[in-house]
Short mmCIF file of C-alpha atoms and ligand atoms in Angstrom, two decimals:
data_model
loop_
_atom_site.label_atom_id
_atom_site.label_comp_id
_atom_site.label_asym_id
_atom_site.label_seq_id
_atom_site.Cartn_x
_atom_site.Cartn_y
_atom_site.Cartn_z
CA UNK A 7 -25.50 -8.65 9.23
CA UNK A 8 -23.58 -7.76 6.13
CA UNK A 9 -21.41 -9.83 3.84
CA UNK A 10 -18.78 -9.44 2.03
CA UNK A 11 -16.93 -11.45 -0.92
CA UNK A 12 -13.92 -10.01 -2.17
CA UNK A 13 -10.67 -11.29 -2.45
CA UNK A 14 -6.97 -10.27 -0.40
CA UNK A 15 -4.02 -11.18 -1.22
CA UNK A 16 -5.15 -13.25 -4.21
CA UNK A 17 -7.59 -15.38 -1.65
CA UNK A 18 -10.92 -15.19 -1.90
CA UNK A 19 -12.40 -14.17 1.41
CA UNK A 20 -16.20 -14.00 2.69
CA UNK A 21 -16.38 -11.20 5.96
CA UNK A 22 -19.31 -10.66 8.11
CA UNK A 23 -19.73 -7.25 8.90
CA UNK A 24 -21.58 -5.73 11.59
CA UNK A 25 -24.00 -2.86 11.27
CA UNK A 26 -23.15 0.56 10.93
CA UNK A 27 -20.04 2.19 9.15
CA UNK A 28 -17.21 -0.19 8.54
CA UNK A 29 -14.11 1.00 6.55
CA UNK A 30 -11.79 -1.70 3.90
CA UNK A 31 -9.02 -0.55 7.10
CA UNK A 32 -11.24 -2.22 9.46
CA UNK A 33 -12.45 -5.30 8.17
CA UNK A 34 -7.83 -5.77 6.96
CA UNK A 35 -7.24 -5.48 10.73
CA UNK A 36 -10.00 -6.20 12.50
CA UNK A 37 -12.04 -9.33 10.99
CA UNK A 38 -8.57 -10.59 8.78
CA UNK A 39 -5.62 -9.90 11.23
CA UNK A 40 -4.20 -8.30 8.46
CA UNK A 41 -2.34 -5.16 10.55
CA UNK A 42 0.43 -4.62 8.37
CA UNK A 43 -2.37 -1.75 7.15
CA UNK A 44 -1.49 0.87 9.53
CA UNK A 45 -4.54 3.35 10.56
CA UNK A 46 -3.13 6.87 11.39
CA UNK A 47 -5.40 10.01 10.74
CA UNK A 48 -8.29 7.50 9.90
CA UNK A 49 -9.69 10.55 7.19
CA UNK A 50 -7.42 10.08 4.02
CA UNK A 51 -4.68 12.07 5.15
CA UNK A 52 -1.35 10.08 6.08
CA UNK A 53 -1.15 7.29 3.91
CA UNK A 54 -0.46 5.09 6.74
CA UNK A 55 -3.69 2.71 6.04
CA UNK A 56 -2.67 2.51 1.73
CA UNK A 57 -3.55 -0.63 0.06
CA UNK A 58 -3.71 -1.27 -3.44
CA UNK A 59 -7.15 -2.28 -4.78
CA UNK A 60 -8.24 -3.57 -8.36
CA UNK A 61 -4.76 -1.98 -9.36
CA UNK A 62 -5.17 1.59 -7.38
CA UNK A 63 -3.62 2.87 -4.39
CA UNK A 64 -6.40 3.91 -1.78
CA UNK A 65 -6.15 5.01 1.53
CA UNK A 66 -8.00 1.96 2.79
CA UNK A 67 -9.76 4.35 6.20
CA UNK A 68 -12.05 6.24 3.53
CA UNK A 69 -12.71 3.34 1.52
CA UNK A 70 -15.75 1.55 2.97
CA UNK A 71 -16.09 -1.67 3.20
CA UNK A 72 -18.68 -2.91 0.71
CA UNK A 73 -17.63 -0.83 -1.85
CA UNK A 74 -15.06 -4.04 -1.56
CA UNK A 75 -17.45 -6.48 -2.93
CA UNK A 76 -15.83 -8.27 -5.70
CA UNK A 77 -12.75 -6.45 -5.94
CA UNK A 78 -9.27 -7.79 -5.66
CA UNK A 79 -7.03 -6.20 -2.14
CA UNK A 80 -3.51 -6.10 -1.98
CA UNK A 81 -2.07 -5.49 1.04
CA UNK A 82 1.48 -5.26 2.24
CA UNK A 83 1.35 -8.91 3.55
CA UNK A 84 0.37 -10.21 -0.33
CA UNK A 85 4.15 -8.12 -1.35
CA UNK A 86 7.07 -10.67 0.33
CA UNK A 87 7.31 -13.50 -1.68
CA UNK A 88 7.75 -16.10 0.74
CA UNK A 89 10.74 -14.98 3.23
CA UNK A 90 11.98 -13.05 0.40
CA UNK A 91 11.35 -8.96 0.53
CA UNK A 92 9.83 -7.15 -2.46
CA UNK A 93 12.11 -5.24 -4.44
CA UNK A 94 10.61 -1.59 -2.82
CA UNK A 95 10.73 -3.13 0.33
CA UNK A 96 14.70 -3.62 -0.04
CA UNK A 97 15.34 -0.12 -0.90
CA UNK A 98 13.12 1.14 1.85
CA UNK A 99 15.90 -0.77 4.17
CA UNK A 100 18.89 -0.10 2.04
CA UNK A 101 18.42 3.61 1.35
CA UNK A 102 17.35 3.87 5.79
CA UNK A 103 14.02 5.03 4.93
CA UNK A 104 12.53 3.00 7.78
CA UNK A 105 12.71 4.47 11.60
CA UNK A 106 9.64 3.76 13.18
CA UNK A 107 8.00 1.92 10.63
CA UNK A 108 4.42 3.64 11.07
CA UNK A 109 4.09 5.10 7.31
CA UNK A 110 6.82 2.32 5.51
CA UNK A 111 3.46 -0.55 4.45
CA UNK A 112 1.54 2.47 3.11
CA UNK A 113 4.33 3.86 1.03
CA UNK A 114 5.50 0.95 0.12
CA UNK A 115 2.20 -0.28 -1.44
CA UNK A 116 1.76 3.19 -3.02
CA UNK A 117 4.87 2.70 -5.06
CA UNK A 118 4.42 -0.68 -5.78
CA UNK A 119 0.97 0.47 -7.42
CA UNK A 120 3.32 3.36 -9.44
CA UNK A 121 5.84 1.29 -10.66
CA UNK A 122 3.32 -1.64 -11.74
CA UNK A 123 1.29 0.92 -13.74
CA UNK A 124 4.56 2.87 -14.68
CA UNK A 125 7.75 1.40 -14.03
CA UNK A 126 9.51 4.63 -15.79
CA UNK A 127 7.68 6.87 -13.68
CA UNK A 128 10.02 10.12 -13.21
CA UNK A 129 10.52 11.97 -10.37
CA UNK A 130 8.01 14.41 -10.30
CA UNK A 131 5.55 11.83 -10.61
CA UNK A 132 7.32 10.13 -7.38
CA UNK A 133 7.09 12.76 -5.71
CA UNK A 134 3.53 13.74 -6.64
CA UNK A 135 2.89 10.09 -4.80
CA UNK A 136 5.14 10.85 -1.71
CA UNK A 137 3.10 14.00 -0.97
CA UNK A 138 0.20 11.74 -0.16
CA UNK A 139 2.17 10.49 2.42
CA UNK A 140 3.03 11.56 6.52
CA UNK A 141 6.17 10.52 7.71
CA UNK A 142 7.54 11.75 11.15
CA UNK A 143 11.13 10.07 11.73
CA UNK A 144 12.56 9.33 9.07
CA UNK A 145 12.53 12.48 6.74
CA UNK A 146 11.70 13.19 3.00
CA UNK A 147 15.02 13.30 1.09
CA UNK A 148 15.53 9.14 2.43
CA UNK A 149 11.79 8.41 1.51
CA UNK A 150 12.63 9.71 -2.21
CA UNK A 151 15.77 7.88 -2.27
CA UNK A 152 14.50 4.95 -1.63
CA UNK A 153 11.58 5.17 -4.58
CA UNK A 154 13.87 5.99 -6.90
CA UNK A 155 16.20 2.96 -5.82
CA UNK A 156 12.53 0.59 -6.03
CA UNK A 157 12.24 2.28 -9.22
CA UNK A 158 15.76 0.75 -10.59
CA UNK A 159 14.99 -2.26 -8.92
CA UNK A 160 11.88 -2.61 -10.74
CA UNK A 161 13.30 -2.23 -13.62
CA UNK A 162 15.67 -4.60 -13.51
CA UNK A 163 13.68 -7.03 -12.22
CA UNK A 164 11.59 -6.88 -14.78
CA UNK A 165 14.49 -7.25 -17.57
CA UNK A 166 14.86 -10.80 -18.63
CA UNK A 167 18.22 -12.73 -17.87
S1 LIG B 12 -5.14 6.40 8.24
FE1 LIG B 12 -5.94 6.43 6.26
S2 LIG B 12 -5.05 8.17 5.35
FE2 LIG B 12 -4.42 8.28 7.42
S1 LIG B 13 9.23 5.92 9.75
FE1 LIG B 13 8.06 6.57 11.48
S2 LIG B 13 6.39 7.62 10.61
FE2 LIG B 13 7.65 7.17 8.92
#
């Protein structure tokens, strides 16, 4: 038996893991209920399964899991504050970038780890980001609206008042 110290959504967790290969997507859902982390493709090509560790975006199914130890996870769960959405989580609902919801946690977390890096980033940049991600409802041109509308939220929520 493995174990693992690392630390999700700000809380310092120790996991157990059993023998054999176990991926960071795994031990989210599987040992910490955590299945906001979607698993899609399960070999790094969807983006459904992103999370954002020690600052990066990963795709959490190619990550495995003690190469976790003593890092700090962010998963879509650790974005709400309280009730309240996260700023890229409102424009993902106010531009209709959501359908079936599948792809929306990993994109989500992959722009929240672009803007916090660069809140300015410009669209090419966006879009460079996007491409890592599948999406089979709701359509491109709505996905990029809605980054560029958490982009201008960012921003302003990071202006003081
Ligand atoms: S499930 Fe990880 S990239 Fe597709
Ligand atoms: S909204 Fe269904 S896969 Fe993107």
């Amino acid at each position: 038996m493995r174990v693992l110290n690392f630390s999700v959504n700000g809380v310092p967790k120790t996991v157990h893991l059993e023998e054999g290969r176990v991926m960071l997507s795994d031990v989210l859902r599987d040992h910490l209920g955590l299945t906001g982390t979607k698993v899609g493709c399960g070999v790094g090509q969807c983006g459904a399964c992103t999370v954002i560790m020690d600052k990066k975006a990963v795709t959490s199914c190619t990550v495995p899991a003690e190469k976790a130890e003593g890092k700090s996870v962010f998963t879509i769960e650790g974005l709400a504050d309280g009730g309240k959405l996260n700023p890229i989580q409102e424009a993902f609902v106010e531009a209709g970038a959501v359908q079936c919801g599948f792809c929306t946690p990993g994109l989500v977390m992959r722009l929240f780890a672009l803007f916090s890096e660069n809140p300015e980033a410009d669209d090419e940049t966006i879009e460079e980001e996007l491409n890592k991600h599948l999406c089979r409802c709701t359509g491109y041109e709505a996905i990029l609206e809605a980054a560029r509308l958490s982009r201008s939220k960012m921003i302003a929520r990071a202006k003081p008042n």
